[in-house]
Short mmCIF file of C-alpha atoms in Angstrom, two decimals:
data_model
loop_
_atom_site.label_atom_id
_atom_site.label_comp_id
_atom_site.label_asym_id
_atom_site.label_seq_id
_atom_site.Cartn_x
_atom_site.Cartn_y
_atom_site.Cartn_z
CA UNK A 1 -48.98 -158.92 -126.08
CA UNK A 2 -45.77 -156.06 -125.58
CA UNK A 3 -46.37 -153.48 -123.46
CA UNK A 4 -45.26 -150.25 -123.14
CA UNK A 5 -43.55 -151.45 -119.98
CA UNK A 6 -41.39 -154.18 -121.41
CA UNK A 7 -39.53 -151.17 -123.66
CA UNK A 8 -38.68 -149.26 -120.97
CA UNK A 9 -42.41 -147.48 -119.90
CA UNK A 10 -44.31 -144.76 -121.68
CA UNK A 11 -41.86 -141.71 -120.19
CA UNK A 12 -38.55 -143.70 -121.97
CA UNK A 13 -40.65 -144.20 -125.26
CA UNK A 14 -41.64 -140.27 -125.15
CA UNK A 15 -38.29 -138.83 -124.14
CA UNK A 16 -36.54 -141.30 -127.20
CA UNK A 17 -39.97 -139.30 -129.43
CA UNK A 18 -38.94 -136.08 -128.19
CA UNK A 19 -34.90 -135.96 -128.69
CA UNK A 20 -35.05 -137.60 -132.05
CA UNK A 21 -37.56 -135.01 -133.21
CA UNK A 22 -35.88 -131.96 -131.44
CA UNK A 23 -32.78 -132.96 -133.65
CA UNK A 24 -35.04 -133.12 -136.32
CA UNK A 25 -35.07 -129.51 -136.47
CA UNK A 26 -31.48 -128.92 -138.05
CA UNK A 27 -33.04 -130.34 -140.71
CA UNK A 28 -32.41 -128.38 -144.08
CA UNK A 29 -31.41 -128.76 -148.03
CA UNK A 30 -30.50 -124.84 -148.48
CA UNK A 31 -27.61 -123.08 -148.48
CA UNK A 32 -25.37 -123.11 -146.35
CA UNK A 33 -24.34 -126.29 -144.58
CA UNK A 34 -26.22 -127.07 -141.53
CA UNK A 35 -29.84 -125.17 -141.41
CA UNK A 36 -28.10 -121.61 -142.23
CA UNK A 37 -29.75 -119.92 -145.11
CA UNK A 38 -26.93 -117.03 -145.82
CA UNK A 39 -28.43 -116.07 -149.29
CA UNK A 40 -30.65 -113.61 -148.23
CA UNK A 41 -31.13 -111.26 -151.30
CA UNK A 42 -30.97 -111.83 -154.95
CA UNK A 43 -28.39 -109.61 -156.05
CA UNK A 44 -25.90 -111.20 -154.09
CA UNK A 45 -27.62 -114.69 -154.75
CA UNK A 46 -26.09 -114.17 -158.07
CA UNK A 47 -22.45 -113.65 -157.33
CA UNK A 48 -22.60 -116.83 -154.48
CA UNK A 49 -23.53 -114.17 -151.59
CA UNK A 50 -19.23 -113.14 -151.68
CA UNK A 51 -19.88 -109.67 -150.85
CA UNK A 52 -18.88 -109.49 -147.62
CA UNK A 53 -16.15 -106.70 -148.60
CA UNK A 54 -18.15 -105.34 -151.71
CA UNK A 55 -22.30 -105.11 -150.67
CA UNK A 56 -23.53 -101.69 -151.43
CA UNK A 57 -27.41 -102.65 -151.01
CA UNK A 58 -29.96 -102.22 -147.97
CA UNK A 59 -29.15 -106.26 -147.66
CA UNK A 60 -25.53 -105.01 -146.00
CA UNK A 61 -28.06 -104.76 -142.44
CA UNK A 62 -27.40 -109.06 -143.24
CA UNK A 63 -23.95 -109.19 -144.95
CA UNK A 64 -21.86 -106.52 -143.92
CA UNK A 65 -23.62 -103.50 -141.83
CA UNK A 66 -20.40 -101.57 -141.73
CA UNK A 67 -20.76 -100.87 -145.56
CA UNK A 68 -23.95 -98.75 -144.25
CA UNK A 69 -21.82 -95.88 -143.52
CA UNK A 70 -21.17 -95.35 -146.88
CA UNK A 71 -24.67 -95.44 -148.29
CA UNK A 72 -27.14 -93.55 -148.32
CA UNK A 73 -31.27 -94.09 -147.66
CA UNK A 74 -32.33 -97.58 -149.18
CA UNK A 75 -35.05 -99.75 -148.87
CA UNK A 76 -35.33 -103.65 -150.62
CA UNK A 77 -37.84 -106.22 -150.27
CA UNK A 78 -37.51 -109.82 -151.95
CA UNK A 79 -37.82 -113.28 -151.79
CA UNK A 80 -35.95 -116.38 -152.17
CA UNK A 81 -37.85 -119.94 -153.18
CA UNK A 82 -36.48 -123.48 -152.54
CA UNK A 83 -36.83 -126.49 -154.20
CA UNK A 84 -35.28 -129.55 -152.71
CA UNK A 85 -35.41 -132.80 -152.46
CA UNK A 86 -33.41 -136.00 -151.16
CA UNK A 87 -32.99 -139.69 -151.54
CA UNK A 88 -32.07 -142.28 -149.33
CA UNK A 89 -30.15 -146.24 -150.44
CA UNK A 90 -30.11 -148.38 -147.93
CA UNK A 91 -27.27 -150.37 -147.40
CA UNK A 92 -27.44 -153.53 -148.54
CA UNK A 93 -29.48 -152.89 -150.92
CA UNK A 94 -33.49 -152.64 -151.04
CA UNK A 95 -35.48 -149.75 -152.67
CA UNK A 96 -34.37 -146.06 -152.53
CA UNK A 97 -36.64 -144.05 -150.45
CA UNK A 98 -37.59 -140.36 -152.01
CA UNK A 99 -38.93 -137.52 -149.70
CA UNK A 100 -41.62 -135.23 -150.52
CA UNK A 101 -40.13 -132.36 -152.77
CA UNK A 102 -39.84 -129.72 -150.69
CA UNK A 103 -40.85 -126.03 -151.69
CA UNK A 104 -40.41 -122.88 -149.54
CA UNK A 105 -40.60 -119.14 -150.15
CA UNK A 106 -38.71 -117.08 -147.63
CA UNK A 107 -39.33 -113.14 -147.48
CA UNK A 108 -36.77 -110.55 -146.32
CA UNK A 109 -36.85 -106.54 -145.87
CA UNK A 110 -33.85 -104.13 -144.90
CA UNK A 111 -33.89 -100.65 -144.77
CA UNK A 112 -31.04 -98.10 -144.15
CA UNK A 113 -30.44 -94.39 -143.39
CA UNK A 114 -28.05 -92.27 -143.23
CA UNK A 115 -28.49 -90.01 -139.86
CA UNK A 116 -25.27 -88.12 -139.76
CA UNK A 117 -21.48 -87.91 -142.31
CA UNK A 118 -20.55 -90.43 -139.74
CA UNK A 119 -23.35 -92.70 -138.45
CA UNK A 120 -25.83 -94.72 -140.34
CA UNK A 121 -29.00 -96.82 -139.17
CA UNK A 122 -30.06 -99.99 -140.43
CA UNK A 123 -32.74 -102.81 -139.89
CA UNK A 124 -33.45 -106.02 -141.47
CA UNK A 125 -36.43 -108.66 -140.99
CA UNK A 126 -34.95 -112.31 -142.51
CA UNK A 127 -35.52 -115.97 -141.77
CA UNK A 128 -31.95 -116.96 -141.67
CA UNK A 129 -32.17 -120.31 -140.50
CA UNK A 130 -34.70 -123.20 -141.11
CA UNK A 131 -36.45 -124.77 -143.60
CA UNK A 132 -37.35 -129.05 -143.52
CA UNK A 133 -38.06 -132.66 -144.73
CA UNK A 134 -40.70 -134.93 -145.10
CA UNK A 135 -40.07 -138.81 -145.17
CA UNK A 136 -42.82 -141.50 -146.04
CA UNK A 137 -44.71 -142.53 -143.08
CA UNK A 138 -43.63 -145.88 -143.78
CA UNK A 139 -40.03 -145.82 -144.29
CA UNK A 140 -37.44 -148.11 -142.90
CA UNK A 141 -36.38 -144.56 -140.65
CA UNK A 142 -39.79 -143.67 -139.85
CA UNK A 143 -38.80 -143.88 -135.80
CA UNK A 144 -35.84 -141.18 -136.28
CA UNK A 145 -37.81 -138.53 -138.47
CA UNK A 146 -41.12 -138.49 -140.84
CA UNK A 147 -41.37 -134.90 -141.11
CA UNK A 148 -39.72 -132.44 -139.62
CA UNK A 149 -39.54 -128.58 -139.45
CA UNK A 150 -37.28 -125.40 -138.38
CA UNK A 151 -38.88 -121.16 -138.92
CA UNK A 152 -36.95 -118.39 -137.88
CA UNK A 153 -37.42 -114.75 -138.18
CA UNK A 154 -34.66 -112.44 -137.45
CA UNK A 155 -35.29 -108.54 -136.58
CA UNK A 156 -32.08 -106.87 -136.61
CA UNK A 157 -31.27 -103.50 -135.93
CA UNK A 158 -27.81 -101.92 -136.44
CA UNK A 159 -25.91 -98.79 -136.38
CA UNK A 160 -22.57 -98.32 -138.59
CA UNK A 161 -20.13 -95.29 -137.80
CA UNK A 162 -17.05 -94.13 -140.29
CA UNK A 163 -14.52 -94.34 -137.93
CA UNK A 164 -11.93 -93.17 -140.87
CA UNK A 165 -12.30 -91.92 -144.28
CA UNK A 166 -11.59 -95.23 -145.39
CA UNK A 167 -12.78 -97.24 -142.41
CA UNK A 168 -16.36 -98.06 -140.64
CA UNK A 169 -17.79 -100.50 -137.72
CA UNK A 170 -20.75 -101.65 -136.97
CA UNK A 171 -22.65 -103.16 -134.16
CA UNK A 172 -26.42 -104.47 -134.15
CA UNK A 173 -28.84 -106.77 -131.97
CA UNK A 174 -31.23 -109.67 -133.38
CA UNK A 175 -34.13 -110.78 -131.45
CA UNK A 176 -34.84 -114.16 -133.29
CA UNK A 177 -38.05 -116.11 -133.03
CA UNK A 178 -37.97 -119.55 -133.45
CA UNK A 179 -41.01 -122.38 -133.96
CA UNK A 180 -40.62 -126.13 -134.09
CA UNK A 181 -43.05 -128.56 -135.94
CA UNK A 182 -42.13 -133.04 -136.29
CA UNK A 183 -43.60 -136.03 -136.72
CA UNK A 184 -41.95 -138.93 -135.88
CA UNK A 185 -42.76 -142.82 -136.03
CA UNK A 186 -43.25 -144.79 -132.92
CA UNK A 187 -41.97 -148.13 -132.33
CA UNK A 188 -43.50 -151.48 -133.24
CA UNK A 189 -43.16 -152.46 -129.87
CA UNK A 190 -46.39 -149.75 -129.00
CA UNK A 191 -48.36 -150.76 -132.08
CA UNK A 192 -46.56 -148.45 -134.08
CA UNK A 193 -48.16 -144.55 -134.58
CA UNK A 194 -46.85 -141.42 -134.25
CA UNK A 195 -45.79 -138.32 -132.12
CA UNK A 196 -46.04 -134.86 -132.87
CA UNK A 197 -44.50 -132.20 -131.60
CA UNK A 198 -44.27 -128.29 -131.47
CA UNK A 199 -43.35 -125.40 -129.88
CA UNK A 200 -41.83 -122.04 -130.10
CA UNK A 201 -39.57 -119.59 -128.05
CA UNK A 202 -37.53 -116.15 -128.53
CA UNK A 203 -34.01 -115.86 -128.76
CA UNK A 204 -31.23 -112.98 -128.32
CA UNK A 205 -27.76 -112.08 -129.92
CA UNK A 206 -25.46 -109.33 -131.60
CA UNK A 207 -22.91 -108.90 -134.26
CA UNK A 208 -20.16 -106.61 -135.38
CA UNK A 209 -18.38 -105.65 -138.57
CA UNK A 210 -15.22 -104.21 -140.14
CA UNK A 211 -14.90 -102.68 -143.74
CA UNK A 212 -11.70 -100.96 -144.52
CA UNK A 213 -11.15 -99.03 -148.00
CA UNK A 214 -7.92 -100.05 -148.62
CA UNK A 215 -8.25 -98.57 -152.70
CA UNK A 216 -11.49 -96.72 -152.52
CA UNK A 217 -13.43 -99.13 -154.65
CA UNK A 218 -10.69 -100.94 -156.04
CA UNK A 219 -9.63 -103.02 -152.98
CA UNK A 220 -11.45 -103.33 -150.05
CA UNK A 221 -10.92 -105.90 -146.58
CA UNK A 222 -14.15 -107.32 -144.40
CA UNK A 223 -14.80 -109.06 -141.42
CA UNK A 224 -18.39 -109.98 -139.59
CA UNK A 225 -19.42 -111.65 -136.64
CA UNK A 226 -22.99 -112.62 -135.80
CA UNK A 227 -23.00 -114.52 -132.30
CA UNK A 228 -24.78 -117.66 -131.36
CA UNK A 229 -28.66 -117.25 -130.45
CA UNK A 230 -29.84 -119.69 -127.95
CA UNK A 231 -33.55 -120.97 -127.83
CA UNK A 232 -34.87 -122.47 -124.97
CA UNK A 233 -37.73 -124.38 -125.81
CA UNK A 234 -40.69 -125.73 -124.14
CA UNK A 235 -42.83 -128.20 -126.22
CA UNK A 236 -45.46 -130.39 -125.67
CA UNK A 237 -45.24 -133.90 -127.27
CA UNK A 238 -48.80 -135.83 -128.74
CA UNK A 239 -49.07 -139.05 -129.64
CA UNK A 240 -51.07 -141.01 -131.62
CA UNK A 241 -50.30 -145.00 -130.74
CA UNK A 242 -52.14 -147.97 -131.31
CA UNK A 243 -55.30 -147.89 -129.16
CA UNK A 244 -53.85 -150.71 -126.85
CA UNK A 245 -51.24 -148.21 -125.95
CA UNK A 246 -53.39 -145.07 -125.38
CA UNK A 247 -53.38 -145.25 -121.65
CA UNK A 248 -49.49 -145.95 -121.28
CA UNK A 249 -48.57 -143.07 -123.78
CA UNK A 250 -50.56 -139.58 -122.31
CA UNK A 251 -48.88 -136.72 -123.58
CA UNK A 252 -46.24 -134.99 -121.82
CA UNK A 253 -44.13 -132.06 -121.73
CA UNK A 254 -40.65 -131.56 -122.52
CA UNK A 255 -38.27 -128.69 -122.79
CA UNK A 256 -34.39 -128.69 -124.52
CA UNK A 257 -32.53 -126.01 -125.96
CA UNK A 258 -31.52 -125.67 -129.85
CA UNK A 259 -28.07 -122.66 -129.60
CA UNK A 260 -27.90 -121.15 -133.35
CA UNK A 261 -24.25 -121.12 -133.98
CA UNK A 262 -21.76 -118.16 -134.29
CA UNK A 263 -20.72 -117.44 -137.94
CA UNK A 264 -17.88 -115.65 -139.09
CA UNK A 265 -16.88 -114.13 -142.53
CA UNK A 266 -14.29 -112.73 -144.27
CA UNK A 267 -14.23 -110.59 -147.80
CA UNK A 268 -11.79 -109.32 -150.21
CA UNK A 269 -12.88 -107.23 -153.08
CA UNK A 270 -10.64 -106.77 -156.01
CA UNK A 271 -12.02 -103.75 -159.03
CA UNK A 272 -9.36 -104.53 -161.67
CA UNK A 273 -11.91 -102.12 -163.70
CA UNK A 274 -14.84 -100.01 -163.02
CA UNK A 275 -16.77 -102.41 -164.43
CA UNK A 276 -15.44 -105.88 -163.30
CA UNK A 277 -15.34 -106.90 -159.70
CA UNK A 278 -13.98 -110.20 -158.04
CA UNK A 279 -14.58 -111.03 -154.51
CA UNK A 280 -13.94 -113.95 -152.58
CA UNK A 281 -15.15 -114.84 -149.38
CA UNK A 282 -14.44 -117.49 -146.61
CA UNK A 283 -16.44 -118.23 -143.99
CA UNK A 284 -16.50 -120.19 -140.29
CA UNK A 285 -19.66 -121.34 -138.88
CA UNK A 286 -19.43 -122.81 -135.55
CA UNK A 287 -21.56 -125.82 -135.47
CA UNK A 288 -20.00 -127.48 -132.93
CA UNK A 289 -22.73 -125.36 -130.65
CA UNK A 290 -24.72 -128.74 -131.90
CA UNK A 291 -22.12 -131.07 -130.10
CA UNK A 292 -24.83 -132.45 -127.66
CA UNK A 293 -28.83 -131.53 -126.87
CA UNK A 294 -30.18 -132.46 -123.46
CA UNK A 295 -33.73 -133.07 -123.03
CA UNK A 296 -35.39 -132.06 -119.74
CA UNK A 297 -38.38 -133.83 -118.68
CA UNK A 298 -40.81 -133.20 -115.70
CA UNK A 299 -41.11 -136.61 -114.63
CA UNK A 300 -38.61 -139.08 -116.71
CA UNK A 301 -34.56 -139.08 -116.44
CA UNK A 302 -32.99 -136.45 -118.37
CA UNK A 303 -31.80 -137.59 -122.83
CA UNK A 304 -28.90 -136.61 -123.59
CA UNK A 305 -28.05 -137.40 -127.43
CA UNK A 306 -24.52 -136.98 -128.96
CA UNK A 307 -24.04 -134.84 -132.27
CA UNK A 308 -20.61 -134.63 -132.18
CA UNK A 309 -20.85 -131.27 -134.81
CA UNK A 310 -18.00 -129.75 -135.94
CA UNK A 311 -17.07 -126.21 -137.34
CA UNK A 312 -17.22 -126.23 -140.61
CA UNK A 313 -16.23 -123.25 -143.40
CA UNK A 314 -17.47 -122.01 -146.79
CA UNK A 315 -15.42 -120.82 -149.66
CA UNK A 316 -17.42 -118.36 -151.71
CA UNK A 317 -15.99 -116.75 -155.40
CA UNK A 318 -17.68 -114.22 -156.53
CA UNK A 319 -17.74 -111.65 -159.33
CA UNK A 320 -20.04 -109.17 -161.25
CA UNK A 321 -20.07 -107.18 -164.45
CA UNK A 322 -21.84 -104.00 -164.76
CA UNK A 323 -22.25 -101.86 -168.14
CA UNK A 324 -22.86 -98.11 -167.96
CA UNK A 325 -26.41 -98.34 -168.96
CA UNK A 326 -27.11 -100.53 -165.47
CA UNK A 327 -26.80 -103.55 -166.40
CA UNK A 328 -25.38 -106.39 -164.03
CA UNK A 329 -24.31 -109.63 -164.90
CA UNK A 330 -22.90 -112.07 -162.13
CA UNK A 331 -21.58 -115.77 -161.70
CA UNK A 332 -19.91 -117.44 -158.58
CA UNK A 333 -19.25 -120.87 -156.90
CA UNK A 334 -19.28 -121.99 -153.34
CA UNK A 335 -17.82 -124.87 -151.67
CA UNK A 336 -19.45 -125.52 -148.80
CA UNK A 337 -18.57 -128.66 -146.16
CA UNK A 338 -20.09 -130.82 -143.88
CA UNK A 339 -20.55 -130.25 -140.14
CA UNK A 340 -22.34 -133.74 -139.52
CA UNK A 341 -20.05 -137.09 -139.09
CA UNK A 342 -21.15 -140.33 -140.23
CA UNK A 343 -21.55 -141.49 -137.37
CA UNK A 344 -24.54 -139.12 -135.95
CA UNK A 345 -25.77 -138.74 -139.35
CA UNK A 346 -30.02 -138.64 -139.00
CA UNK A 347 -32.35 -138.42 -141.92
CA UNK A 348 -33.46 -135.60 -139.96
CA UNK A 349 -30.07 -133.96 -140.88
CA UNK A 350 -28.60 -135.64 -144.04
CA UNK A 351 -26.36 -133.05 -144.53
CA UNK A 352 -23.11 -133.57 -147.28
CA UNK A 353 -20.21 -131.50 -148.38
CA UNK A 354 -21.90 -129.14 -151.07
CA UNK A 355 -20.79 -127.77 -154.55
CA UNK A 356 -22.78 -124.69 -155.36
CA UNK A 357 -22.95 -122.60 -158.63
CA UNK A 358 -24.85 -119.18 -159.03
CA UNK A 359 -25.66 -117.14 -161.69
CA UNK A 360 -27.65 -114.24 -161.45
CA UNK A 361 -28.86 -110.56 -163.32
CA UNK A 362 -29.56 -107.08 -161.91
CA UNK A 363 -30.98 -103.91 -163.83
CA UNK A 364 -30.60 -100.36 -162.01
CA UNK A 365 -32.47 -97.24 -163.30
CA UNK A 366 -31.90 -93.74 -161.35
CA UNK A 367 -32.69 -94.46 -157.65
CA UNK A 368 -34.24 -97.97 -158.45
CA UNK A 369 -32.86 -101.61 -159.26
CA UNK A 370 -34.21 -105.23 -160.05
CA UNK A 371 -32.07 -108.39 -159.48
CA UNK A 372 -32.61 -112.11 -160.14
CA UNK A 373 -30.27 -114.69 -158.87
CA UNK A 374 -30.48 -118.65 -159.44
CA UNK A 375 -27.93 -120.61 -156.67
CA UNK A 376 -27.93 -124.46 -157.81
CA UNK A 377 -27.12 -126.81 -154.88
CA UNK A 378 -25.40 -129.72 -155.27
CA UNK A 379 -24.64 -132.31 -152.41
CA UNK A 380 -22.06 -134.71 -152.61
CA UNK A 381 -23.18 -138.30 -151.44
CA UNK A 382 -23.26 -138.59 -147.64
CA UNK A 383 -23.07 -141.64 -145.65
CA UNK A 384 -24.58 -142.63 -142.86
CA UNK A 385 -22.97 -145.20 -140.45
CA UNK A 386 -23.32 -146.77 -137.09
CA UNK A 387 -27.01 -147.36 -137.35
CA UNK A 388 -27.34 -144.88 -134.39
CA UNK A 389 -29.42 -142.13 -135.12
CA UNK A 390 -31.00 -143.13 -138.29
CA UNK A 391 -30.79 -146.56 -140.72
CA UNK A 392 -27.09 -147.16 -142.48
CA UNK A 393 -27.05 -146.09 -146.31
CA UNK A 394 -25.95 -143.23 -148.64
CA UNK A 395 -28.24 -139.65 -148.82
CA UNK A 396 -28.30 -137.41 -151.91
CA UNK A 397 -29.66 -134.14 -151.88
CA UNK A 398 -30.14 -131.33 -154.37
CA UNK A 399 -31.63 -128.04 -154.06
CA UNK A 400 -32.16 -125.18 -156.36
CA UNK A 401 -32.34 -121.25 -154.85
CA UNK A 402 -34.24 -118.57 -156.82
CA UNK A 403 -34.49 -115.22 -155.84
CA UNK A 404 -35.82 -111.66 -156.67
CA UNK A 405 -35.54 -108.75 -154.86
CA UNK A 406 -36.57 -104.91 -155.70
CA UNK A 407 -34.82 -102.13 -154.14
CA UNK A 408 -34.70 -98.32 -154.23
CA UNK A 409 -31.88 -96.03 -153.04
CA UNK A 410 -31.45 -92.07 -152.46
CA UNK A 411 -28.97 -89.88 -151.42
CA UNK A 412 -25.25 -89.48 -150.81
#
């Protein structure tokens, strides 16, 4: 009979468990690439979430908090649901392998006041990273990810100050808690099984923001910052082996750290009428914050895993019409590309370049508004090669994005 020994002893199987699943948690079929979900209200949902130079809603606390010093008191709750799903072929051939369709609703709430001409307040509670994927429990990458499973919640607050007539910054602080949740196969060699792991931790950052009125809203220039969040974790790791293995695999501890990148954005927003607006947005997300994750263990040697993640940018088009009676109709289309080489590609992370189109609808009456926005993910066919983190093949993904949000503003 194989021991747990003759693979390298119970603390090499665990820290192999641990590092594949800790990985695990980038996983993600939302917008954008990577496990950043930047669509965080309906209304700009609709127009592909380009409003980095044009947002005039409480969501700006998210998108653009310098816009905040030109608003006045606002309030908006909504919600965004998921659908995705993904598909594996190996190569070679052999039967595709389907994972569970996945369906999420994430919440957000942002408020703003105005406190002063000159200063503004604002605060926003969004999950802007996470989601996951479930496998089968019996497919051919059962050892690299079954399930696995990223929450965040944001609390941001921020203050914005008009600097010039035509020109405001803004500064804010998120406190971000994060909780981790996998399942991952163990190898034949133990009788096969699984491990499960979880755990959760409390992370800290900032960001900044520009808006300048070049045209008083007919052209205005944007630029945001929010900074990489770092999350140390400390998890515990369970496992469930073949009995003959019990004894060799106890549970055990295990700590690594997960660093939420930096991401940059740009806006330009063009009013050839009072009615029609086009805006276009690029942005930079720094994912190369993924380029390696060390796992630290009590007893066993130290995993170190290679990523190799690169930046990778957005392109967002945008635009929006809106009658005089308050109605708002809005299109856009993102391009959106892939951090993740073939080479470290993981079904816990089949990520792909993405084609995105959105389409959404907003009604306003006095101080009150409604807005609907659908956001259709598409994923261009990713491979994976190498064999090193995950079985060799082709992913496809798809996704769809619906949200609604309800918002009331008053004053100046």
């Amino acid at each position: 009979m194989t021991t747990a020994k003759s693979i390298g002893g119970p603390k090499r199987v665990s820290t192999g468990v641990i590092c594949a699943g800790l990985l695990a948690t980038a996983a993600s079929q939302a917008q954008a690439a990577g496990f950043l979900i930047y669509d965080l209200s309906a209304e700009a949902l609709g127009k592909a979430s380009a409003v980095t130079a044009s947002t005039r809603e409480p969501a700006a606390v998210w998108f653009n908090p310098a816009a905040l010093a030109y608003m006045g008191h606002g309030v908006s709750l909504g919600a965004t649901g998921v659908m995705a799903t993904a598909r594996f072929e190996p190569k070679g051939g052999g039967p595709e392998v389907q994972t569970e369709p996945g369906r999420f609703v994430l919440p957000t709430l942002f408020a703003n006041t105005r406190v002063h001409d000159r200063v503004a307040l604002g605060f926003g509670v969004y999950p802007a990273f996470g989601l996951s994927i479930t496998w089968p429990e019996d497919w051919l990458g059962r050892e690299h990810a079954i399930k696995a499973s990223i929450q965040t919640v944001s609390f941001n607050p921020t203050v914005a100050v008009k600097l010039l007539p035509d020109l405001s910054f803004a500064v804010g602080a998120s406190a971000v808690r994060g909780a981790v949740e996998f399942l991952n196969g163990l190898p034949a060699a133990v009788g096969g099984g699984t491990a499960q792991i979880g755990g959760g931790t409390w992370g800290f950052g900032g960001n900044a923001a520009l808006l300048y009125q070049a045209v008083p809203d007919v052209v205005h220039l944007a630029l945001t910052w929010r900074s990489r969040v770092r999350l140390d974790f400390d998890g515990r790791v369970d496992f469930d082996p073949h009995p003959d293995f019990a004894r060799s695999l106890p549970d055990e501890g295990g700590t690594a750290v997960i660093t939420l990148p930096d991401v940059f954005s740009a806006g330009v927003m063009w009013r050839p009428t009072p009615s029609w607006t086009l805006t276009f947005d690029p942005n930079l997300v720094l994912w190369s914050t993924f380029d390696q994750l060390v796992i630290d263990f009590a007893t066993a040697p130290d995993e170190v895993m290679e990523r190799n993640n690169k930046p990778a940018f957005t392109l967002r088009f945008g635009t929006e019409w809106t009658s005089p009676e308050g109605l708002s109709l809005r299109g856009g289309l993102i391009f959106d590309q892939n951090p993740s080489p073939a080479e470290t590609m993981a079904p816990s992370l089949p990520d792909a370049n993405r084609v995105d189109l959105a389409l959404g609808i907003g009604y306003a009456a006095g101080a009150w508004k409604v807005d609907a926005g659908y956001l259709l993910v598409y994923f261009l066919p990713s491979e994976a090669i190498g064999g090193k983190e995950g079985p060799e093949g082709t992913y496809h993904s798809l996704a769809h994005l619906l949200g609604l949000t309800v918002s009331a503003q008053f004053g100046p």
